[in-house]
Coordinates of C-alpha atoms in Angstrom, one line a residue:
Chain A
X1 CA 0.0 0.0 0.0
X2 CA 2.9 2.5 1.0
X3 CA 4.8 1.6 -2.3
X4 CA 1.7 2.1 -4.2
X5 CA 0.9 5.5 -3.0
X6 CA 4.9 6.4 -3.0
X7 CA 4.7 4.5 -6.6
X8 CA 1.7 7.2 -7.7
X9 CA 3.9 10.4 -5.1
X10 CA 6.8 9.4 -7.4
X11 CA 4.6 9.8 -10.7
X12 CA 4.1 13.5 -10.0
X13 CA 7.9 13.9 -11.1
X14 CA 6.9 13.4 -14.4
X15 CA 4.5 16.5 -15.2
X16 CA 6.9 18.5 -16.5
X17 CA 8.2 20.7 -20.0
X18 CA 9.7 17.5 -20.9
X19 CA 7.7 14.2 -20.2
X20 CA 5.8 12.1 -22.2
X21 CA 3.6 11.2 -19.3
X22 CA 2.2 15.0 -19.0
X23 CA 1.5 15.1 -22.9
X24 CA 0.4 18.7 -24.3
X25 CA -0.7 17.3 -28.1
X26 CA -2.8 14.9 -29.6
X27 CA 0.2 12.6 -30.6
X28 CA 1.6 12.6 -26.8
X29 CA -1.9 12.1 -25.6
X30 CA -2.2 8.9 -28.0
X31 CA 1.3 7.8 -26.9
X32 CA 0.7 8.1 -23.2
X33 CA -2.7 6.4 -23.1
X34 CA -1.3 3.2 -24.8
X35 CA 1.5 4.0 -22.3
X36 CA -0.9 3.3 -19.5
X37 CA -3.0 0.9 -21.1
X38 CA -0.4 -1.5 -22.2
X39 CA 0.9 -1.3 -18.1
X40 CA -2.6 -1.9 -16.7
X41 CA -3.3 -4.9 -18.9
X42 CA -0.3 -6.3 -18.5
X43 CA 0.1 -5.7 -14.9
X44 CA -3.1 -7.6 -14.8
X45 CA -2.0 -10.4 -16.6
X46 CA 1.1 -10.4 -14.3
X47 CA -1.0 -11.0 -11.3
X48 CA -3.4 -13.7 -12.9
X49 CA -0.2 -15.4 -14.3
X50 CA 1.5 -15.5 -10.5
X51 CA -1.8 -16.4 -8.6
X52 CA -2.3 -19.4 -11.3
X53 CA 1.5 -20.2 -10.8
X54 CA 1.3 -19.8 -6.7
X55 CA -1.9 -22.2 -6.3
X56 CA -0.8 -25.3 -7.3
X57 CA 2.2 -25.2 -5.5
X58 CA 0.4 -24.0 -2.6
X59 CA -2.9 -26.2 -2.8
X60 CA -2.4 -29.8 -1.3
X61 CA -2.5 -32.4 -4.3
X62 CA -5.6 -34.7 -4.1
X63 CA -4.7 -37.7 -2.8
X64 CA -4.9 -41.0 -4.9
X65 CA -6.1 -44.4 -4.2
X66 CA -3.4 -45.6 -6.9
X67 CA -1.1 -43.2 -7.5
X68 CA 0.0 -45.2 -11.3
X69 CA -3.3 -44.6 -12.0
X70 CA -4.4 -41.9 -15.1
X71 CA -7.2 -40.1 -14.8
X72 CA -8.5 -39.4 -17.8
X73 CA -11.6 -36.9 -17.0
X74 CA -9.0 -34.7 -14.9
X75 CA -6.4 -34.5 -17.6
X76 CA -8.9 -33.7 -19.7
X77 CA -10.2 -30.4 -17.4
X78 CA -6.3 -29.6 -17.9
X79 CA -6.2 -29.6 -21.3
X80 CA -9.3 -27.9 -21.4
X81 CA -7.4 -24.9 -18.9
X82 CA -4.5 -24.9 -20.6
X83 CA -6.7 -24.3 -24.8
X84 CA -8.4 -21.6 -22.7
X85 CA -5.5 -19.4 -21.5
X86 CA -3.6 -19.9 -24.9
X87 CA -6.7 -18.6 -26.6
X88 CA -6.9 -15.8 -24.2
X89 CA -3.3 -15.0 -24.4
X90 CA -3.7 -15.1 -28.4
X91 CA -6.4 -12.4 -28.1
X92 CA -4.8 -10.2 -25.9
X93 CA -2.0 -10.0 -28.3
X94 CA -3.7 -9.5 -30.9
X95 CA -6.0 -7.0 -29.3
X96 CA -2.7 -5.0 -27.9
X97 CA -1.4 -4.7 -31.9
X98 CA -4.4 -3.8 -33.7
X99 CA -4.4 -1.2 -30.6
X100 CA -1.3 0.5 -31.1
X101 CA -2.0 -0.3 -35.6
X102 CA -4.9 2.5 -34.3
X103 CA -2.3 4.6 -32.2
X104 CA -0.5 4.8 -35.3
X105 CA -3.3 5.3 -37.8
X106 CA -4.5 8.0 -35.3
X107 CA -0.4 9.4 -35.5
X108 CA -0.5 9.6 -38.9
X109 CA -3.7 11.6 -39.2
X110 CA -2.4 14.5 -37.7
X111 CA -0.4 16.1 -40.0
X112 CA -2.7 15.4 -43.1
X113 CA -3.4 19.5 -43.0
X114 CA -0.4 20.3 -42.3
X115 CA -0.4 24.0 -43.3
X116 CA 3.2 24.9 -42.3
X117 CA 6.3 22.8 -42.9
X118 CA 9.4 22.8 -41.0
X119 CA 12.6 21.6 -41.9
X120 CA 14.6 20.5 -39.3
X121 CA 18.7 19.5 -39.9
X122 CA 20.4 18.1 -37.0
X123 CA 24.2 19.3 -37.0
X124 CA 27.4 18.2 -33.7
X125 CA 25.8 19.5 -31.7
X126 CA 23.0 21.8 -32.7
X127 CA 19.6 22.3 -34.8
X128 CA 19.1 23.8 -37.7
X129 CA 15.5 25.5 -38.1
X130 CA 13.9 26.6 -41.5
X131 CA 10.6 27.4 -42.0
X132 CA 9.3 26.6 -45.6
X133 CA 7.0 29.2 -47.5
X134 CA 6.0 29.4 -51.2
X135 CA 7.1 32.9 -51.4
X136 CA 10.9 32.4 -51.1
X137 CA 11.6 35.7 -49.4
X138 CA 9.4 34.6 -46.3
X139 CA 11.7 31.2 -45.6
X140 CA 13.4 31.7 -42.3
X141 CA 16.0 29.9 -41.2
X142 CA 17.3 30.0 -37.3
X143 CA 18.3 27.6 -35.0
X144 CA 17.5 25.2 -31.5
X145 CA 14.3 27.3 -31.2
X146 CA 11.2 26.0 -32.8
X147 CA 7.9 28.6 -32.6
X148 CA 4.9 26.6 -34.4
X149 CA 0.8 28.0 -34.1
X150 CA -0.6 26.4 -31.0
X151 CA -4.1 24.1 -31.8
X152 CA -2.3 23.9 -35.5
X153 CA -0.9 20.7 -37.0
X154 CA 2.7 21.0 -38.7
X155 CA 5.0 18.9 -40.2
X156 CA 8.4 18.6 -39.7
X157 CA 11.3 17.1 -42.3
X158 CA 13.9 15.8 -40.5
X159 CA 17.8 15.3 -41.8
X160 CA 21.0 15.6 -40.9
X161 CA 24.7 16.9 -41.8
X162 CA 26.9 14.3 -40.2
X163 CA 25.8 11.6 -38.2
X164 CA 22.1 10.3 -37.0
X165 CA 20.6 12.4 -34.3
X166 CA 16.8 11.7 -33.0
X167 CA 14.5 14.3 -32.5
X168 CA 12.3 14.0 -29.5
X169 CA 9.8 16.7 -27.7
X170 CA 8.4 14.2 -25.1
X171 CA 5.3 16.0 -24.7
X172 CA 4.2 16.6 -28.1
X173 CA 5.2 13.6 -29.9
X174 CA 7.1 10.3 -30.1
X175 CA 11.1 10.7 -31.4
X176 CA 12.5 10.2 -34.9
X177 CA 15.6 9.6 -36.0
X178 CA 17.3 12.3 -38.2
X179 CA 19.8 10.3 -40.8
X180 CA 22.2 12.0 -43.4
X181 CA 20.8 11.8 -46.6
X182 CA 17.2 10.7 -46.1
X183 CA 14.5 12.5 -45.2
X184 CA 12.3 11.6 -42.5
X185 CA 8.3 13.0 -41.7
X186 CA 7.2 13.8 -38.2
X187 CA 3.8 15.4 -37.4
X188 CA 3.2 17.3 -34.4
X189 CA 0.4 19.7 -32.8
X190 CA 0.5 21.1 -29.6
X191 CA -2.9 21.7 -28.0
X192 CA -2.1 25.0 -26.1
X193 CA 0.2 27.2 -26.2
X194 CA 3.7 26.5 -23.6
X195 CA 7.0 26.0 -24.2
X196 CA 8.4 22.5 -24.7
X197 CA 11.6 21.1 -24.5
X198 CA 13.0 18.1 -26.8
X199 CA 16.5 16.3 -26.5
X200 CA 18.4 14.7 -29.1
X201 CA 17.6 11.0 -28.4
X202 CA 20.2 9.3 -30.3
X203 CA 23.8 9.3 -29.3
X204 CA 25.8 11.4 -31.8
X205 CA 28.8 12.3 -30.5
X206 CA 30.8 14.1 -27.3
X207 CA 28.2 16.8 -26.6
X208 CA 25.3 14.7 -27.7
X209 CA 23.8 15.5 -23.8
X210 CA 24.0 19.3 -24.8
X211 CA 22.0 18.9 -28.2
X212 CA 18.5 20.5 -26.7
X213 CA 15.4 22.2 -28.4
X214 CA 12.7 24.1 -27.5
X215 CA 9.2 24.2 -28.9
X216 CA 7.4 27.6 -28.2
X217 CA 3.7 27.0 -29.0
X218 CA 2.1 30.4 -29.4
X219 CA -1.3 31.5 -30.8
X220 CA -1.6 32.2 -34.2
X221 CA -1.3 35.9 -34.4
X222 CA 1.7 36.1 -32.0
X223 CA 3.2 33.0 -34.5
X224 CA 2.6 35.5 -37.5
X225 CA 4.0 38.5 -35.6
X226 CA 7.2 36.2 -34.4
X227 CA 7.9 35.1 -38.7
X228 CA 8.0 38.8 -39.6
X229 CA 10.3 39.5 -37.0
X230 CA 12.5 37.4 -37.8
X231 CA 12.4 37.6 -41.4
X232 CA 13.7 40.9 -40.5
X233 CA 17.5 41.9 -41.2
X234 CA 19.5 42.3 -37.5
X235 CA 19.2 45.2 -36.2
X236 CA 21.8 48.1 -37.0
X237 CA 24.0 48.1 -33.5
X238 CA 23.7 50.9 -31.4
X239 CA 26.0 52.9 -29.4
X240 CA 29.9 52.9 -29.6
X241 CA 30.7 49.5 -28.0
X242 CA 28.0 48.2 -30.1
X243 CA 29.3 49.7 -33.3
X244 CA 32.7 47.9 -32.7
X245 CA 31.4 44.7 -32.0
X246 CA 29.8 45.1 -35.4
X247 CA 33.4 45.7 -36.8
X248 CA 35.0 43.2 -34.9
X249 CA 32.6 39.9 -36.3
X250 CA 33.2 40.6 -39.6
X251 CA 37.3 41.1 -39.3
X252 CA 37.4 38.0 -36.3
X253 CA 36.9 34.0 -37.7
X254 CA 33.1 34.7 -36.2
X255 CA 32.6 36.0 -39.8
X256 CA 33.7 32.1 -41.6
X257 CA 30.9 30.3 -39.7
X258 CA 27.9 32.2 -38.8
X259 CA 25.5 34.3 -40.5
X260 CA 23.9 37.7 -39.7
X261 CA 21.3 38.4 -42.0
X262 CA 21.3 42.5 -43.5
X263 CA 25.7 41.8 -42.8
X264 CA 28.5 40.4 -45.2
X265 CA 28.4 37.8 -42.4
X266 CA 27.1 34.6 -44.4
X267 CA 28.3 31.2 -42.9
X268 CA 26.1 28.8 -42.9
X269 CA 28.3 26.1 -41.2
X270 CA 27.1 27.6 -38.0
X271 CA 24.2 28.7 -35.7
X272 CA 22.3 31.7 -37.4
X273 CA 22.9 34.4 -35.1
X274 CA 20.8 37.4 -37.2
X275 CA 18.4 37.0 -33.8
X276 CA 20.3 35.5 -31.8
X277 CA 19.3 37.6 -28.5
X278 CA 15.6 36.8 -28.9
X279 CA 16.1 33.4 -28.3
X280 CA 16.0 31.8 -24.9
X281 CA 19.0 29.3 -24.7
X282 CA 22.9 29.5 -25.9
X283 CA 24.9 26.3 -27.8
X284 CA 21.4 24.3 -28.2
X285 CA 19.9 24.9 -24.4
X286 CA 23.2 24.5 -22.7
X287 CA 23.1 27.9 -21.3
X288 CA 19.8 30.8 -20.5
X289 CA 20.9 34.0 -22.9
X290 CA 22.2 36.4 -20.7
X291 CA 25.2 39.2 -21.6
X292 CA 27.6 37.0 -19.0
X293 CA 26.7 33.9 -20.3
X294 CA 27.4 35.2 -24.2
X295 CA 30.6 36.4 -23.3
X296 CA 31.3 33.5 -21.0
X297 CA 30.5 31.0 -24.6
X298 CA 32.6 33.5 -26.8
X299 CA 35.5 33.4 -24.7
X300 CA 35.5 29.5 -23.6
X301 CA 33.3 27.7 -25.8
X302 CA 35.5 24.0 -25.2
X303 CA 35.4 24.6 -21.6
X304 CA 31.2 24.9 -21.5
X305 CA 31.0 22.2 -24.1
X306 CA 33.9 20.7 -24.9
X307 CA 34.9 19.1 -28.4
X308 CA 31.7 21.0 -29.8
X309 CA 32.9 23.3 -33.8
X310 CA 32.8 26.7 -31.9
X311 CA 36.7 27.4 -31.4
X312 CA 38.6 29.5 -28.8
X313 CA 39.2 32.5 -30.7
X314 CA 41.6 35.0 -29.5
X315 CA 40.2 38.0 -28.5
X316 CA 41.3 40.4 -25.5
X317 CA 38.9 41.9 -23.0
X318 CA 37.4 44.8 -24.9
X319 CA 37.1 43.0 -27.9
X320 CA 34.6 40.5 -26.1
X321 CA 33.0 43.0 -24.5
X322 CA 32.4 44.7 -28.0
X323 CA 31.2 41.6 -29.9
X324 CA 28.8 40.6 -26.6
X325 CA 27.1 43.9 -26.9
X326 CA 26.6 43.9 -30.3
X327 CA 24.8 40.2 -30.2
X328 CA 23.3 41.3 -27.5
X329 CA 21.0 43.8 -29.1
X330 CA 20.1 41.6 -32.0
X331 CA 17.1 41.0 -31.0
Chain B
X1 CA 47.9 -16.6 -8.2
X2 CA 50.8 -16.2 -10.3
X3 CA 48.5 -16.9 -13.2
X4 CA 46.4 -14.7 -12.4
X5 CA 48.7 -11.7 -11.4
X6 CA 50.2 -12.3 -14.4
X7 CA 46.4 -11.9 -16.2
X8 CA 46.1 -8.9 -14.6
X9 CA 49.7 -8.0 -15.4
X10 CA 48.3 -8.8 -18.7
X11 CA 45.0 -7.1 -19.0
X12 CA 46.4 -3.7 -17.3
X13 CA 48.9 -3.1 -20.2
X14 CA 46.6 -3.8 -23.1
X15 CA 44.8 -1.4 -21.4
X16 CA 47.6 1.1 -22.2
X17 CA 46.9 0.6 -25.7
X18 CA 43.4 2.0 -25.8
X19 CA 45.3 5.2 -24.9
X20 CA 45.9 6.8 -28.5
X21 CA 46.4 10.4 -27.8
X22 CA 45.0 13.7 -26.3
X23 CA 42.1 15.9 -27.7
X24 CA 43.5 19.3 -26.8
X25 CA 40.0 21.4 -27.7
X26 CA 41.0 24.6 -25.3
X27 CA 44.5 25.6 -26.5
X28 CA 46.8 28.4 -24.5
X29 CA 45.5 31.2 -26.8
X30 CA 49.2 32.4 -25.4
X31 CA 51.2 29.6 -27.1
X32 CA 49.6 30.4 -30.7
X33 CA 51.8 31.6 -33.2
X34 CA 50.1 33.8 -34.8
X35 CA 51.8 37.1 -33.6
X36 CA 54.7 35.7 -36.3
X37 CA 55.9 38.3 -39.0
X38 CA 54.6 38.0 -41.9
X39 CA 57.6 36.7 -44.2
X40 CA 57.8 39.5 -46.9
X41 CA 61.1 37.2 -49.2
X42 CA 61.2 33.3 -50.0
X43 CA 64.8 33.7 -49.1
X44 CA 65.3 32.4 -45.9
X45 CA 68.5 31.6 -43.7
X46 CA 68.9 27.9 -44.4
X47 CA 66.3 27.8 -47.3
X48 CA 63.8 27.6 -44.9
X49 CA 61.8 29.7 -41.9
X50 CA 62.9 29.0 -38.3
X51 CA 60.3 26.9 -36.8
X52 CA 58.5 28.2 -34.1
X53 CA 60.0 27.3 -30.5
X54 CA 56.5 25.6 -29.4
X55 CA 55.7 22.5 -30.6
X56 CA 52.9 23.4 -32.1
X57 CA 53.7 21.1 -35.5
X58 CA 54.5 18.0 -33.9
X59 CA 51.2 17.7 -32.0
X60 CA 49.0 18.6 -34.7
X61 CA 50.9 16.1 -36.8
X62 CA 50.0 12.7 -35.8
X63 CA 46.7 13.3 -34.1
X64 CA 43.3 11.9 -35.2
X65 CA 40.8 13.9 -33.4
X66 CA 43.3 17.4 -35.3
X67 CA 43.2 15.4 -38.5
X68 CA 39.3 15.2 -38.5
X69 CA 38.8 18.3 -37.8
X70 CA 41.0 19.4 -40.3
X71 CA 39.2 17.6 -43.0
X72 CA 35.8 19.2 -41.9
X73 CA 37.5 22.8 -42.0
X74 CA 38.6 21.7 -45.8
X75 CA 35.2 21.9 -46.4
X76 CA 33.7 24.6 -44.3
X77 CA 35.8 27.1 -45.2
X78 CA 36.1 26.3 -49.2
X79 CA 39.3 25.4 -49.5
X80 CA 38.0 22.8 -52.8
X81 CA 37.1 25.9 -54.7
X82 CA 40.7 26.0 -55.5
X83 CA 42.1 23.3 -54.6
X84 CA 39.2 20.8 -55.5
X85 CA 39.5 18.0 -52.8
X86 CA 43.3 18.0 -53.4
X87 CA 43.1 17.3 -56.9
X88 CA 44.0 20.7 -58.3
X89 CA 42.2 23.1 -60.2
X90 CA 42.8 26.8 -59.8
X91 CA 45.2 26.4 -57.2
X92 CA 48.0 24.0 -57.2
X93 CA 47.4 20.1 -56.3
X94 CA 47.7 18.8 -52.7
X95 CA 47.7 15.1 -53.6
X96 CA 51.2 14.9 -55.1
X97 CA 54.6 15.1 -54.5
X98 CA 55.5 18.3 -55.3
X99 CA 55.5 21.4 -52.7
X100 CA 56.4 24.7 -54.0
X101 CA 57.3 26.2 -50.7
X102 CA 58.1 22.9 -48.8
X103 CA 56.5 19.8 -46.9
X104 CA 56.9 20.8 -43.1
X105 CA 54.0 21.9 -41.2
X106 CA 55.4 25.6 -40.6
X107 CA 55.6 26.0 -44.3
X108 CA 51.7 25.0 -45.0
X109 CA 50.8 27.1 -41.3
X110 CA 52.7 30.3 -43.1
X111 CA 51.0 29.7 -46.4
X112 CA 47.5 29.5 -45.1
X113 CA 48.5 31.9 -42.7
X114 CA 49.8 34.8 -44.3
X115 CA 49.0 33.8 -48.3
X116 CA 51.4 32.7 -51.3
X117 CA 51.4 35.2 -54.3
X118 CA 49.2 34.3 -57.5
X119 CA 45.8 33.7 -55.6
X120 CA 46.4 31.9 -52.2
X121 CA 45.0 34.4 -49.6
X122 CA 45.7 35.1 -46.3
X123 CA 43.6 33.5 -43.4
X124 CA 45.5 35.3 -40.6
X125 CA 42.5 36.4 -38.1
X126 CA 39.7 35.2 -40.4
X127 CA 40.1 31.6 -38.5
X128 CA 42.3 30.4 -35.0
X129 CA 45.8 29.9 -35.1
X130 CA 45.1 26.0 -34.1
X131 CA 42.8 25.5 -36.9
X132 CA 45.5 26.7 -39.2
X133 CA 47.4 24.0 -37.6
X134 CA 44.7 21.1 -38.2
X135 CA 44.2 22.4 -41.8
X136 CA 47.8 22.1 -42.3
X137 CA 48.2 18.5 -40.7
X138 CA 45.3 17.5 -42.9
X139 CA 46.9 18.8 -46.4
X140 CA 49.7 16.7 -45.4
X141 CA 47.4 13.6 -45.1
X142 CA 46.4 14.4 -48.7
X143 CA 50.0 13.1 -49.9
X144 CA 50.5 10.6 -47.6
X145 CA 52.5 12.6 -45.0
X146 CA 50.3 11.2 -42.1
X147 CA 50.4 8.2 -40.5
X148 CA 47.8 6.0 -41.6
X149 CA 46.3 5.4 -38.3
X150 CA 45.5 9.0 -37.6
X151 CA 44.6 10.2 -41.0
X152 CA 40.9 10.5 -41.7
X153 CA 39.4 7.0 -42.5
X154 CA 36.3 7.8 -43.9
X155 CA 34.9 11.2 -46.1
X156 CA 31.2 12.5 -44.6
X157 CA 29.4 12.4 -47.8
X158 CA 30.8 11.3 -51.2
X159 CA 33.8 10.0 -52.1
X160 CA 36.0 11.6 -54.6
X161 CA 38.6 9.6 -53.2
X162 CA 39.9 7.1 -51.3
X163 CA 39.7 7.8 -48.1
X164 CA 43.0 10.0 -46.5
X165 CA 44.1 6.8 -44.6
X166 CA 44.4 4.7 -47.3
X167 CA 47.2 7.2 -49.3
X168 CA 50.4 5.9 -50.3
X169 CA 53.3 6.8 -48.2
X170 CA 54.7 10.0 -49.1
X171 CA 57.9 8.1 -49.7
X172 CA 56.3 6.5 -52.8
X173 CA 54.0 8.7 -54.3
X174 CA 54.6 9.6 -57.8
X175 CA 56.7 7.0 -58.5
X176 CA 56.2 3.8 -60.2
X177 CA 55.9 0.8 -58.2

């Protein structure tokens, strides 16, 4: 009794940003209630199994007048048991696949509207983001941070660069692997809006712990008003500091990697930074986006995440201080 | 129990072997060399630059994780658009024998450095020091200048040719079996 209620105390752990017991979408929701309904059948099963198991060795065997002797009506009532709990173990299997066959049909019927695609490429040890549009000067591309409509489906195309990641937002839907050269579809829809966070679920490499998303579910106009905004080109930097920040990325190796949009800056190797301060996290959710912690990433990326692309550039104290202001206001 | 001290014996130095080298990802921004002059003449006491006092070359050289990461920075940064995979096409080829301003790892550092007249340019604060280094421990894999067991053994995406590993030894290429 004490383990069950600390069992169920214990459960309350799981509600959470990141948990595919607390799902937030209709995919998660599917998920977790097979979840549960797969553990209560076959905890079920588990006890009839044991109590069937425990009663013949428990129960005193009848005792015989000649123990050589068969007895054909009793080993016929066994046989009999023994046709009965095959057939009933045959239909629970079956039953359990042609549950989760729905699950999946149910899965797959989510996206089938899918206004908005999303193309997500998984890169050591970060996501690349680009939102798809017909018009080609409305595709977006950023990176780790993932706004979608809330109450909307969307599809996502997953790939990769180098090796196989897995993309996984416990709460929204099941993971997926992402594998170079092959394109893989996942459908998601979160039911209200939140924030989310997802993990890369397959190892890929030293810093494959530090490879995290988020999933910002807002409403529809908010969702509309974030696109613009980031189709946007950075912001001019303002003040002196800022100014020579400015300078400073495009002379320093920041320049050979990453791209800010409205700049010369045009790597694409790297992390698009052209709104970099209006997203929540640093280096894939590894760090909150603060001034320290920007400067802290510039000046000792290896020692935050080591063996991750971003090098240790040299760079003295104003020239960090510089740079950090000017990413800082591109909002 | 002398059998099995001596498994243990045994077991604890093939244990050594899994040791291959050392990843240094945070270099001593103070050690780079990239405060060097630029060399402004080809003519050079000894026909060749001093080497740096650090041994910068050496541990670049033989490492796998430097290699690797060399080969990735090949492609980041475009160094094909020239030099197409080592084959050659605008600038010079990396995959043979000959080196117009020498084998040694200073002399491909200074060239990627600091440039080489008729096209090569200068990467001097457009990238780190160290990743000049791996860049220039990786162009010597190209010809077989790296031991096989730390060159790159595999490319990312296509092929355009064998693997860096599988080069002939520098000591053979170009010739004629």
């Amino acid at each position: 009794m004490a383990f069950a209620a600390a069992s169920v105390l214990s459960l309350q752990g799981c509600a959470g940003w990141q948990s595919a017991l607390d799902p937030k979408g209709p995919a998660a929701n599917e998920l977790a209630w097979l979840i549960w309904f797969f553990i209560g059948l076959c905890s079920v099963v588990w006890v009839l199994v044991m109590i069937a198991l425990a009663a013949p060795l428990l129960m005193r065997p009848p005792r015989r007048t000649e123990p050589l002797m068969l007895d054909a009506s009793a080993d016929h009532r066994k046989l009999r048991v023994v046709v009965i709990a095959v057939g009933l173990t045959a239909a629970t299997l079956v039953g359990l696949t042609l549950l989760s066959f729905f699950a999946n049909r149910t899965l797959a019927a989510i996206g089938s509207n899918a206004a908005l695609t999303i193309r997500v490429t998984g890169h050591q040890w970060w996501w690349e983001v680009r939102y798809e549009d017909a018009t080609p000067s409305r595709i977006l591309t950023t990176a780790n941070e993932i706004h979608i409509p809330a109450g909307e489906p969307v599809r996502l195309l997953l790939t990769s660069t180098d090796v196989i990641h897995s993309f996984w937002i416990p709460s929204l839907a099941g993971k997926l692997d992402l594998i170079p050269g092959h394109m893989n579809v996942l459908d998601i829809k979160a039911d209200k809006p939140g924030t989310y966070r997802g993990q890369c679920a397959e190892f890929c490499g030293a810093q494959h712990a530090n490879m995290g998303t988020f999933i910002i579910a807002e409403p529809r106009a908010k969702f509309d008003a974030w696109w613009n905004d980031q189709l946007q080109p950075a912001a001019a930097p303002t003040g002196d500091e800022a100014k020579a920040g400015a300078d400073l990325f495009l002379k320093r190796p920041c320049v050979m990697c990453h791209k800010i949009g409205g700049t010369p800056a045009g790597g694409t190797v790297a992390p698009d930074l052209t709104h970099i301060a209006s997203r929540q996290t640093l280096a894939a959710g590894t760090l909150t986006m603060s001034r320290g912690n920007l400067a802290a990433w510039i000046a000792d990326p290896q020692g935050i995440k080591p063996g991750s692309h971003m090098p240790v550039v040299e760079l003295n104290g104003d020239e960090l201080n510089a740079i950090v202001a000017y990413l800082e206001g591109l909002k | 129990m002398r059998l099995g001290f001596a498994t243990l014996l045994s077991v604890t130095l093939a244990l050594a072997a899994c040791q291959r080298e050392e990843r240094d990802t945070r270099p001593q921004s103070s050690l780079g060399s990239g405060g060097q002059p630029t060399p402004v003449t080809t003519l050079e006491p000894g026909g060749q630059r001093p080497s740096p006092s650090n041994n910068k070359a050496a541990s670049f050289e033989a490492n796998a994780f430097h290699l690797s990461e060399g080969k990735r920075l090949f492609g980041w940064f475009n160094c094909s658009g020239c030099h197409a995979n080592g084959g050659g096409g605008m600038g010079p080829a990396l995959m043979d024998q000959k080196w117009i301003y020498g084998s040694s790892m200073e002399s491909i550092h200074a060239t990627i450095r600091d440039g080489r007249p008729n096209g090569m340019p200068s990467f001097r604060n457009k990238i780190p020091d160290d990743q000049i280094w791996e860049l220039a421990a990786f162009v010597r894999s190209l010809s077989g200048n790296a031991p096989s067991s730390a060159a790159p053994q595999r490319n990312d995406d296509m092929m355009p040719h064998p693997s860096e590993n599988r080069m002939p030894d520098a000591a053979t290429l170009g010739k004629s079996p």
